Each structure stands twice: as structure tokens, then as C-alpha cells.
Amino acid sequence: GAGVSQSPSNKVTEKGKDVELRCDPISGHTALYWYRQSLGQGLEFLIYFQGNSAPDKSGLPSDRFSAERTGGSVSTLTIQRTQQEDSAVYLCASSSSLVASNEQFFGPGTRLTVL
Amino acid sequence: AQSVTQLGSHVSVSEGALVLLRCNYSSSVPPYLFWYVQYPNQGLQLLLKYTSAATLVKGINGFEAEFKKSETSFHLTKPSAHMSDAAEYFCAVSDNTDKLIFGTGTRLQVFP
């Protein structure tokens, strides 16, 4: 389909390992967002991109988290030295432009489990 | 700072009964308000949004919500619940920074 896709759908890793989560937004969408959904914290904003730039990184929980977007399309969220508290569902969303009233279209998420 | 409060983490109704899911917001600027639904093992899907046009907003699947500035509320309603409405519902607010601030969610159960 033409929706937002994320990979992998599930990721199990050991504490201390690095992981990369991928998001493919809807074609033509210039705005891309990452959120985290966890039992203790609900849905939290992590970072957004307008094109390839990320003007707001305030939601990243620590410097172990980073994200990039290349070619105005695919984005990768990287978590270094994973900790058990990083276990959550990571959701990606895209929007046609960076306008607050625009709908954000969400992908199915990546469920990350850190053992 | 913006915030959203959803009263009731769990709501149970009988099939055919009224659904009322509560959402109150806090915002220093005129807000944009959204309701999203998440079915089991799926991503979030937009139900409806308020963007300062009509205060009564109609969405998909028979849901609607009314923006009440005096009460800082944006409650979600549906006149008659269906079994397929069982899901988790999230209220969210967005200001000019464009990111969504979500409430903690309300899980709706529908009993036959």
C-alpha cells in the first residue's frame, strides 16, 4: 500500500547493543515524526524532520538516541547501548507538510524489546 | 506548555449504548485538537480533528467531538457503540510547533 511503513516490526536485542529502526514515509510527505509508546510513559514525541533537517530534537530522551533522514524520504532512528527502559513501540508518522493542523499518518510501529 | 488529560483509562459500554470519552486540554494558544484510534497491533488512525472551523466536528465511523473553549474540552462521542469500536483512543493537541502532545489514552470495551 501507500502508507507509512516501518521495519523491523519486532526487534529483540540484548542490553548494550545498538539498534536501527527504519521508517519509510508516504511518498511526497516532507514532514516526518518519531514517537515512542511505552506502558509507563504513554505516547511521547521524540523528534521531527522537515525535509532532511531536524529543527526540534527536544524529545530525544538521551544522547544515546539519534535520528537522520536522507533524501527527504527514509528516516532511521538509532539507539546506542540499549537499556531495558528503551523497550517500547517506536512509531513513525508523516505529514504532507509541517503545518500544525495537518493530519499525521502513522506506521504500524516497531516493537523493541531489550533483554 | 501544552497538555492533554483523558479522564478514565478504561471505559466499558454495552453494544448500542452511548460512547463518551473525555478529553481536556491546556494550551496558551488556540489549539488544534485531534482524536486518534489504535486498534490492536495497529498504528494510530485519525478519527477527527478540530482546526478552528466548526466547533462540532464529525469524524469517521460515526464519531464526533465538540470543542468547548469555556471548558477547555474536546470530548469524543458516538450515539451507539458497535463491537468493532473496541480499541484505544488518544486525544492529542498541537500548537505551532507541529508535534502532537498525546493524552494517556482510553481503552474502550464494548460488551454484547
PDB file of C-alpha atoms in Angstrom:
ATOM      1  CA  GLY A   1       0.000   0.000   0.000  1.00  0.00           C
ATOM      2  CA  ALA A   2       0.914   3.667   0.050  1.00  0.00           C
ATOM      3  CA  GLY A   3       1.012   4.129   3.811  1.00  0.00           C
ATOM      4  CA  VAL A   4       3.881   4.655   6.220  1.00  0.00           C
ATOM      5  CA  SER A   5       5.961   1.528   6.642  1.00  0.00           C
ATOM      6  CA  GLN A   6       8.388   0.638   9.394  1.00  0.00           C
ATOM      7  CA  SER A   7      10.942  -2.093   9.773  1.00  0.00           C
ATOM      8  CA  PRO A   8      11.522  -4.320  11.511  1.00  0.00           C
ATOM      9  CA  SER A   9       8.116  -4.900  13.024  1.00  0.00           C
ATOM     10  CA  ASN A  10       9.722  -6.543  16.035  1.00  0.00           C
ATOM     11  CA  LYS A  11      13.242  -6.304  17.378  1.00  0.00           C
ATOM     12  CA  VAL A  12      14.667  -8.174  20.345  1.00  0.00           C
ATOM     13  CA  THR A  13      18.127  -7.147  21.428  1.00  0.00           C
ATOM     14  CA  GLU A  14      20.458  -7.531  24.345  1.00  0.00           C
ATOM     15  CA  LYS A  15      21.249  -4.720  26.697  1.00  0.00           C
ATOM     16  CA  GLY A  16      24.200  -2.702  25.449  1.00  0.00           C
ATOM     17  CA  LYS A  17      23.693  -3.428  21.759  1.00  0.00           C
ATOM     18  CA  ASP A  18      22.914  -0.770  19.165  1.00  0.00           C
ATOM     19  CA  VAL A  19      19.705  -0.903  17.115  1.00  0.00           C
ATOM     20  CA  GLU A  20      18.466   0.866  14.000  1.00  0.00           C
ATOM     21  CA  LEU A  21      14.798   1.383  13.266  1.00  0.00           C
ATOM     22  CA  ARG A  22      13.668   2.379   9.800  1.00  0.00           C
ATOM     23  CA  CYS A  23      10.730   4.455   8.598  1.00  0.00           C
ATOM     24  CA  ASP A  24       9.513   4.895   5.027  1.00  0.00           C
ATOM     25  CA  PRO A  25       7.056   7.801   4.907  1.00  0.00           C
ATOM     26  CA  ILE A  26       4.277   8.311   2.433  1.00  0.00           C
ATOM     27  CA  SER A  27       5.758   9.398  -0.867  1.00  0.00           C
ATOM     28  CA  GLY A  28       5.893  13.172  -1.150  1.00  0.00           C
ATOM     29  CA  HIS A  29       5.435  13.849   2.554  1.00  0.00           C
ATOM     30  CA  THR A  30       8.004  16.372   3.668  1.00  0.00           C
ATOM     31  CA  ALA A  31       7.393  16.147   7.418  1.00  0.00           C
ATOM     32  CA  LEU A  32       8.352  13.037   9.385  1.00  0.00           C
ATOM     33  CA  TYR A  33       7.913  12.355  13.089  1.00  0.00           C
ATOM     34  CA  TRP A  34       9.103   9.754  15.570  1.00  0.00           C
ATOM     35  CA  TYR A  35       7.148   8.894  18.714  1.00  0.00           C
ATOM     36  CA  ARG A  36       7.601   6.299  21.415  1.00  0.00           C
ATOM     37  CA  GLN A  37       4.772   4.383  23.034  1.00  0.00           C
ATOM     38  CA  SER A  38       5.506   2.669  26.329  1.00  0.00           C
ATOM     39  CA  LEU A  39       3.461   1.427  29.256  1.00  0.00           C
ATOM     40  CA  GLY A  40       4.866   3.857  31.725  1.00  0.00           C
ATOM     41  CA  GLN A  41       5.083   6.962  29.561  1.00  0.00           C
ATOM     42  CA  GLY A  42       2.242   6.720  27.058  1.00  0.00           C
ATOM     43  CA  LEU A  43       2.892   8.309  23.656  1.00  0.00           C
ATOM     44  CA  GLU A  44       5.917  10.601  23.650  1.00  0.00           C
ATOM     45  CA  PHE A  45       7.225  12.814  20.900  1.00  0.00           C
ATOM     46  CA  LEU A  46      10.874  12.149  20.072  1.00  0.00           C
ATOM     47  CA  ILE A  47      11.881  14.157  17.004  1.00  0.00           C
ATOM     48  CA  TYR A  48      10.578  15.539  13.757  1.00  0.00           C
ATOM     49  CA  PHE A  49      12.092  16.325  10.375  1.00  0.00           C
ATOM     50  CA  GLN A  50      11.196  18.904   7.800  1.00  0.00           C
ATOM     51  CA  GLY A  51      12.947  17.619   4.722  1.00  0.00           C
ATOM     52  CA  ASN A  52      16.303  16.369   5.958  1.00  0.00           C
ATOM     53  CA  SER A  53      16.664  18.788   8.848  1.00  0.00           C
ATOM     54  CA  ALA A  54      15.523  18.233  12.410  1.00  0.00           C
ATOM     55  CA  PRO A  55      14.721  21.593  13.985  1.00  0.00           C
ATOM     56  CA  ASP A  56      13.386  20.076  17.209  1.00  0.00           C
ATOM     57  CA  LYS A  57      15.356  17.335  18.961  1.00  0.00           C
ATOM     58  CA  SER A  58      13.986  18.170  22.371  1.00  0.00           C
ATOM     59  CA  GLY A  59      12.104  14.911  22.755  1.00  0.00           C
ATOM     60  CA  LEU A  60      15.072  12.598  22.423  1.00  0.00           C
ATOM     61  CA  PRO A  61      15.434  11.031  25.901  1.00  0.00           C
ATOM     62  CA  SER A  62      19.225  10.849  25.943  1.00  0.00           C
ATOM     63  CA  ASP A  63      22.304  11.247  23.774  1.00  0.00           C
ATOM     64  CA  ARG A  64      22.122   7.519  23.030  1.00  0.00           C
ATOM     65  CA  PHE A  65      19.253   8.358  20.678  1.00  0.00           C
ATOM     66  CA  SER A  66      19.842   9.863  17.269  1.00  0.00           C
ATOM     67  CA  ALA A  67      17.934  10.076  14.016  1.00  0.00           C
ATOM     68  CA  GLU A  68      18.641  11.031  10.477  1.00  0.00           C
ATOM     69  CA  ARG A  69      16.733  11.440   7.279  1.00  0.00           C
ATOM     70  CA  THR A  70      18.257  11.241   3.873  1.00  0.00           C
ATOM     71  CA  GLY A  71      16.906  12.383   0.533  1.00  0.00           C
ATOM     72  CA  GLY A  72      13.856  13.803   2.229  1.00  0.00           C
ATOM     73  CA  SER A  73      12.455  10.314   2.477  1.00  0.00           C
ATOM     74  CA  VAL A  74      13.622   7.373   4.603  1.00  0.00           C
ATOM     75  CA  SER A  75      14.487   8.007   8.237  1.00  0.00           C
ATOM     76  CA  THR A  76      16.496   5.920  10.654  1.00  0.00           C
ATOM     77  CA  LEU A  77      16.252   6.098  14.434  1.00  0.00           C
ATOM     78  CA  THR A  78      19.355   4.736  16.121  1.00  0.00           C
ATOM     79  CA  ILE A  79      19.611   3.763  19.759  1.00  0.00           C
ATOM     80  CA  GLN A  80      23.111   3.100  21.025  1.00  0.00           C
ATOM     81  CA  ARG A  81      23.965   0.951  24.027  1.00  0.00           C
ATOM     82  CA  THR A  82      20.338  -0.024  24.535  1.00  0.00           C
ATOM     83  CA  GLN A  83      18.905  -0.191  28.037  1.00  0.00           C
ATOM     84  CA  GLN A  84      15.890  -2.101  29.297  1.00  0.00           C
ATOM     85  CA  GLU A  85      13.967   1.143  29.705  1.00  0.00           C
ATOM     86  CA  ASP A  86      14.245   1.641  25.937  1.00  0.00           C
ATOM     87  CA  SER A  87      11.777  -1.217  25.442  1.00  0.00           C
ATOM     88  CA  ALA A  88       8.736   0.298  23.747  1.00  0.00           C
ATOM     89  CA  VAL A  89       6.896   0.586  20.464  1.00  0.00           C
ATOM     90  CA  TYR A  90       8.506   3.188  18.224  1.00  0.00           C
ATOM     91  CA  LEU A  91       6.030   4.873  15.911  1.00  0.00           C
ATOM     92  CA  CYS A  92       6.808   6.886  12.823  1.00  0.00           C
ATOM     93  CA  ALA A  93       4.389   9.324  11.203  1.00  0.00           C
ATOM     94  CA  SER A  94       4.494  11.529   8.159  1.00  0.00           C
ATOM     95  CA  SER A  95       2.576  14.571   7.011  1.00  0.00           C
ATOM     96  CA  SER A  96       2.304  16.416   3.735  1.00  0.00           C
ATOM     97  CA  SER A  97       3.891  19.494   5.260  1.00  0.00           C
ATOM     98  CA  LEU A  98       4.944  20.929   8.577  1.00  0.00           C
ATOM     99  CA  VAL A  99       1.615  22.518   9.383  1.00  0.00           C
ATOM    100  CA  ALA A 100       0.194  22.003  12.835  1.00  0.00           C
ATOM    101  CA  SER A 101      -3.320  21.321  11.598  1.00  0.00           C
ATOM    102  CA  ASN A 102      -2.257  18.643   9.155  1.00  0.00           C
ATOM    103  CA  GLU A 103      -3.051  15.015   9.807  1.00  0.00           C
ATOM    104  CA  GLN A 104      -0.118  12.850  10.705  1.00  0.00           C
ATOM    105  CA  PHE A 105      -0.261   9.376   9.168  1.00  0.00           C
ATOM    106  CA  PHE A 106       1.192   6.700  11.393  1.00  0.00           C
ATOM    107  CA  GLY A 107       3.018   3.499  10.595  1.00  0.00           C
ATOM    108  CA  PRO A 108       2.388   0.219  12.427  1.00  0.00           C
ATOM    109  CA  GLY A 109       5.401   0.685  14.680  1.00  0.00           C
ATOM    110  CA  THR A 110       8.486  -1.269  15.670  1.00  0.00           C
ATOM    111  CA  ARG A 111       8.237  -3.157  18.932  1.00  0.00           C
ATOM    112  CA  LEU A 112      11.638  -3.060  20.611  1.00  0.00           C
ATOM    113  CA  THR A 113      12.423  -5.435  23.460  1.00  0.00           C
ATOM    114  CA  VAL A 114      15.702  -5.038  25.302  1.00  0.00           C
ATOM    115  CA  LEU A 115      16.629  -8.079  27.378  1.00  0.00           C
TER     116      LEU A 115
ATOM    117  CA  ALA B   1       3.214  24.242  27.975  1.00  0.00           C
ATOM    118  CA  GLN B   2       0.539  22.205  26.323  1.00  0.00           C
ATOM    119  CA  SER B   3      -1.004  19.150  27.856  1.00  0.00           C
ATOM    120  CA  VAL B   4      -3.915  16.797  27.413  1.00  0.00           C
ATOM    121  CA  THR B   5      -5.830  14.954  30.102  1.00  0.00           C
ATOM    122  CA  GLN B   6      -8.004  11.977  29.341  1.00  0.00           C
ATOM    123  CA  LEU B   7     -10.246  11.054  32.227  1.00  0.00           C
ATOM    124  CA  GLY B   8     -10.742   7.328  32.553  1.00  0.00           C
ATOM    125  CA  SER B   9      -8.118   4.927  31.306  1.00  0.00           C
ATOM    126  CA  HIS B  10     -10.816   2.316  30.711  1.00  0.00           C
ATOM    127  CA  VAL B  11     -14.411   2.767  29.597  1.00  0.00           C
ATOM    128  CA  SER B  12     -16.877  -0.070  29.169  1.00  0.00           C
ATOM    129  CA  VAL B  13     -20.215   0.200  27.391  1.00  0.00           C
ATOM    130  CA  SER B  14     -22.827  -2.161  26.056  1.00  0.00           C
ATOM    131  CA  GLU B  15     -23.328  -2.513  22.346  1.00  0.00           C
ATOM    132  CA  GLY B  16     -25.797   0.154  21.237  1.00  0.00           C
ATOM    133  CA  ALA B  17     -25.066   2.443  24.179  1.00  0.00           C
ATOM    134  CA  LEU B  18     -23.668   5.955  24.034  1.00  0.00           C
ATOM    135  CA  VAL B  19     -19.905   6.286  23.957  1.00  0.00           C
ATOM    136  CA  LEU B  20     -18.370   9.277  25.758  1.00  0.00           C
ATOM    137  CA  LEU B  21     -14.602   9.614  26.014  1.00  0.00           C
ATOM    138  CA  ARG B  22     -13.377  12.695  27.827  1.00  0.00           C
ATOM    139  CA  CYS B  23     -10.506  14.965  26.877  1.00  0.00           C
ATOM    140  CA  ASN B  24      -9.425  18.253  28.420  1.00  0.00           C
ATOM    141  CA  TYR B  25      -6.563  20.307  27.100  1.00  0.00           C
ATOM    142  CA  SER B  26      -4.289  23.056  28.255  1.00  0.00           C
ATOM    143  CA  SER B  27      -2.861  25.424  25.708  1.00  0.00           C
ATOM    144  CA  SER B  28      -1.674  29.009  25.706  1.00  0.00           C
ATOM    145  CA  VAL B  29      -2.570  29.442  22.058  1.00  0.00           C
ATOM    146  CA  PRO B  30      -5.629  28.397  20.063  1.00  0.00           C
ATOM    147  CA  PRO B  31      -5.093  24.690  19.761  1.00  0.00           C
ATOM    148  CA  TYR B  32      -5.510  22.147  17.065  1.00  0.00           C
ATOM    149  CA  LEU B  33      -7.098  19.053  18.579  1.00  0.00           C
ATOM    150  CA  PHE B  34      -7.175  15.502  17.333  1.00  0.00           C
ATOM    151  CA  TRP B  35      -8.651  12.159  18.227  1.00  0.00           C
ATOM    152  CA  TYR B  36      -6.781   9.074  17.073  1.00  0.00           C
ATOM    153  CA  VAL B  37      -7.825   5.444  17.412  1.00  0.00           C
ATOM    154  CA  GLN B  38      -5.490   2.482  17.760  1.00  0.00           C
ATOM    155  CA  TYR B  39      -6.836  -0.985  17.064  1.00  0.00           C
ATOM    156  CA  PRO B  40      -4.902  -3.946  18.488  1.00  0.00           C
ATOM    157  CA  ASN B  41      -1.479  -4.364  16.898  1.00  0.00           C
ATOM    158  CA  GLN B  42      -2.066  -1.496  14.507  1.00  0.00           C
ATOM    159  CA  GLY B  43      -0.845   2.065  14.149  1.00  0.00           C
ATOM    160  CA  LEU B  44      -2.856   5.143  15.009  1.00  0.00           C
ATOM    161  CA  GLN B  45      -5.617   6.277  12.701  1.00  0.00           C
ATOM    162  CA  LEU B  46      -7.133   9.742  12.695  1.00  0.00           C
ATOM    163  CA  LEU B  47     -10.780   9.841  13.749  1.00  0.00           C
ATOM    164  CA  LEU B  48     -11.311  13.589  13.543  1.00  0.00           C
ATOM    165  CA  LYS B  49      -9.645  16.935  14.115  1.00  0.00           C
ATOM    166  CA  TYR B  50     -10.560  20.464  15.192  1.00  0.00           C
ATOM    167  CA  THR B  51      -8.795  23.290  13.400  1.00  0.00           C
ATOM    168  CA  SER B  52     -10.813  26.342  14.478  1.00  0.00           C
ATOM    169  CA  ALA B  53     -13.619  25.960  11.983  1.00  0.00           C
ATOM    170  CA  ALA B  54     -16.872  24.427  13.218  1.00  0.00           C
ATOM    171  CA  THR B  55     -16.860  23.572  16.922  1.00  0.00           C
ATOM    172  CA  LEU B  56     -18.747  20.328  16.301  1.00  0.00           C
ATOM    173  CA  VAL B  57     -16.527  18.036  14.310  1.00  0.00           C
ATOM    174  CA  LYS B  58     -17.715  14.879  12.644  1.00  0.00           C
ATOM    175  CA  GLY B  59     -15.309  12.056  12.012  1.00  0.00           C
ATOM    176  CA  ILE B  60     -15.192   8.567  10.661  1.00  0.00           C
ATOM    177  CA  ASN B  61     -17.192   5.602  11.930  1.00  0.00           C
ATOM    178  CA  GLY B  62     -19.950   7.795  13.353  1.00  0.00           C
ATOM    179  CA  PHE B  63     -17.788   9.570  15.928  1.00  0.00           C
ATOM    180  CA  GLU B  64     -17.964  13.272  16.635  1.00  0.00           C
ATOM    181  CA  ALA B  65     -16.413  15.706  19.087  1.00  0.00           C
ATOM    182  CA  GLU B  66     -17.315  19.166  20.281  1.00  0.00           C
ATOM    183  CA  PHE B  67     -14.754  21.859  21.014  1.00  0.00           C
ATOM    184  CA  LYS B  68     -15.766  23.858  24.096  1.00  0.00           C
ATOM    185  CA  LYS B  69     -13.346  26.660  24.769  1.00  0.00           C
ATOM    186  CA  SER B  70     -15.002  27.669  28.035  1.00  0.00           C
ATOM    187  CA  GLU B  71     -14.499  24.162  29.387  1.00  0.00           C
ATOM    188  CA  THR B  72     -11.187  23.501  27.567  1.00  0.00           C
ATOM    189  CA  SER B  73     -12.719  20.217  26.482  1.00  0.00           C
ATOM    190  CA  PHE B  74     -12.885  18.134  23.342  1.00  0.00           C
ATOM    191  CA  HIS B  75     -14.919  15.077  24.315  1.00  0.00           C
ATOM    192  CA  LEU B  76     -15.476  12.271  21.817  1.00  0.00           C
ATOM    193  CA  THR B  77     -18.933  10.763  21.420  1.00  0.00           C
ATOM    194  CA  LYS B  78     -20.768   8.166  19.403  1.00  0.00           C
ATOM    195  CA  PRO B  79     -24.526   7.652  19.814  1.00  0.00           C
ATOM    196  CA  SER B  80     -24.472   3.871  19.511  1.00  0.00           C
ATOM    197  CA  ALA B  81     -21.460   1.674  20.225  1.00  0.00           C
ATOM    198  CA  HIS B  82     -20.537  -1.219  17.988  1.00  0.00           C
ATOM    199  CA  MET B  83     -18.366  -4.184  18.880  1.00  0.00           C
ATOM    200  CA  SER B  84     -15.849  -3.023  16.273  1.00  0.00           C
ATOM    201  CA  ASP B  85     -15.316   0.223  18.224  1.00  0.00           C
ATOM    202  CA  ALA B  86     -13.303  -1.632  20.853  1.00  0.00           C
ATOM    203  CA  ALA B  87      -9.869  -0.015  20.713  1.00  0.00           C
ATOM    204  CA  GLU B  88      -7.679   2.535  22.433  1.00  0.00           C
ATOM    205  CA  TYR B  89      -8.455   6.183  21.822  1.00  0.00           C
ATOM    206  CA  PHE B  90      -5.996   9.031  22.107  1.00  0.00           C
ATOM    207  CA  CYS B  91      -6.699  12.721  22.318  1.00  0.00           C
ATOM    208  CA  ALA B  92      -3.883  14.980  21.131  1.00  0.00           C
ATOM    209  CA  VAL B  93      -3.121  18.679  20.902  1.00  0.00           C
ATOM    210  CA  SER B  94      -0.821  20.505  18.543  1.00  0.00           C
ATOM    211  CA  ASP B  95       0.342  24.092  18.554  1.00  0.00           C
ATOM    212  CA  ASN B  96       2.554  25.926  16.170  1.00  0.00           C
ATOM    213  CA  THR B  97       5.436  23.621  16.963  1.00  0.00           C
ATOM    214  CA  ASP B  98       3.597  20.920  15.000  1.00  0.00           C
ATOM    215  CA  LYS B  99       4.386  17.964  17.230  1.00  0.00           C
ATOM    216  CA  LEU B 100       1.477  16.154  18.792  1.00  0.00           C
ATOM    217  CA  ILE B 101       1.108  16.015  22.555  1.00  0.00           C
ATOM    218  CA  PHE B 102      -0.953  12.963  23.422  1.00  0.00           C
ATOM    219  CA  GLY B 103      -3.113  12.063  26.354  1.00  0.00           C
ATOM    220  CA  THR B 104      -2.567   8.782  28.127  1.00  0.00           C
ATOM    221  CA  GLY B 105      -5.305   7.053  26.171  1.00  0.00           C
ATOM    222  CA  THR B 106      -8.653   5.479  26.975  1.00  0.00           C
ATOM    223  CA  ARG B 107      -9.294   1.825  26.279  1.00  0.00           C
ATOM    224  CA  LEU B 108     -12.867   1.275  25.157  1.00  0.00           C
ATOM    225  CA  GLN B 109     -14.502  -2.096  25.733  1.00  0.00           C
ATOM    226  CA  VAL B 110     -17.839  -2.922  24.156  1.00  0.00           C
ATOM    227  CA  PHE B 111     -19.915  -5.721  25.598  1.00  0.00           C
ATOM    228  CA  PRO B 112     -22.645  -7.556  23.685  1.00  0.00           C
TER     229      PRO B 112
END
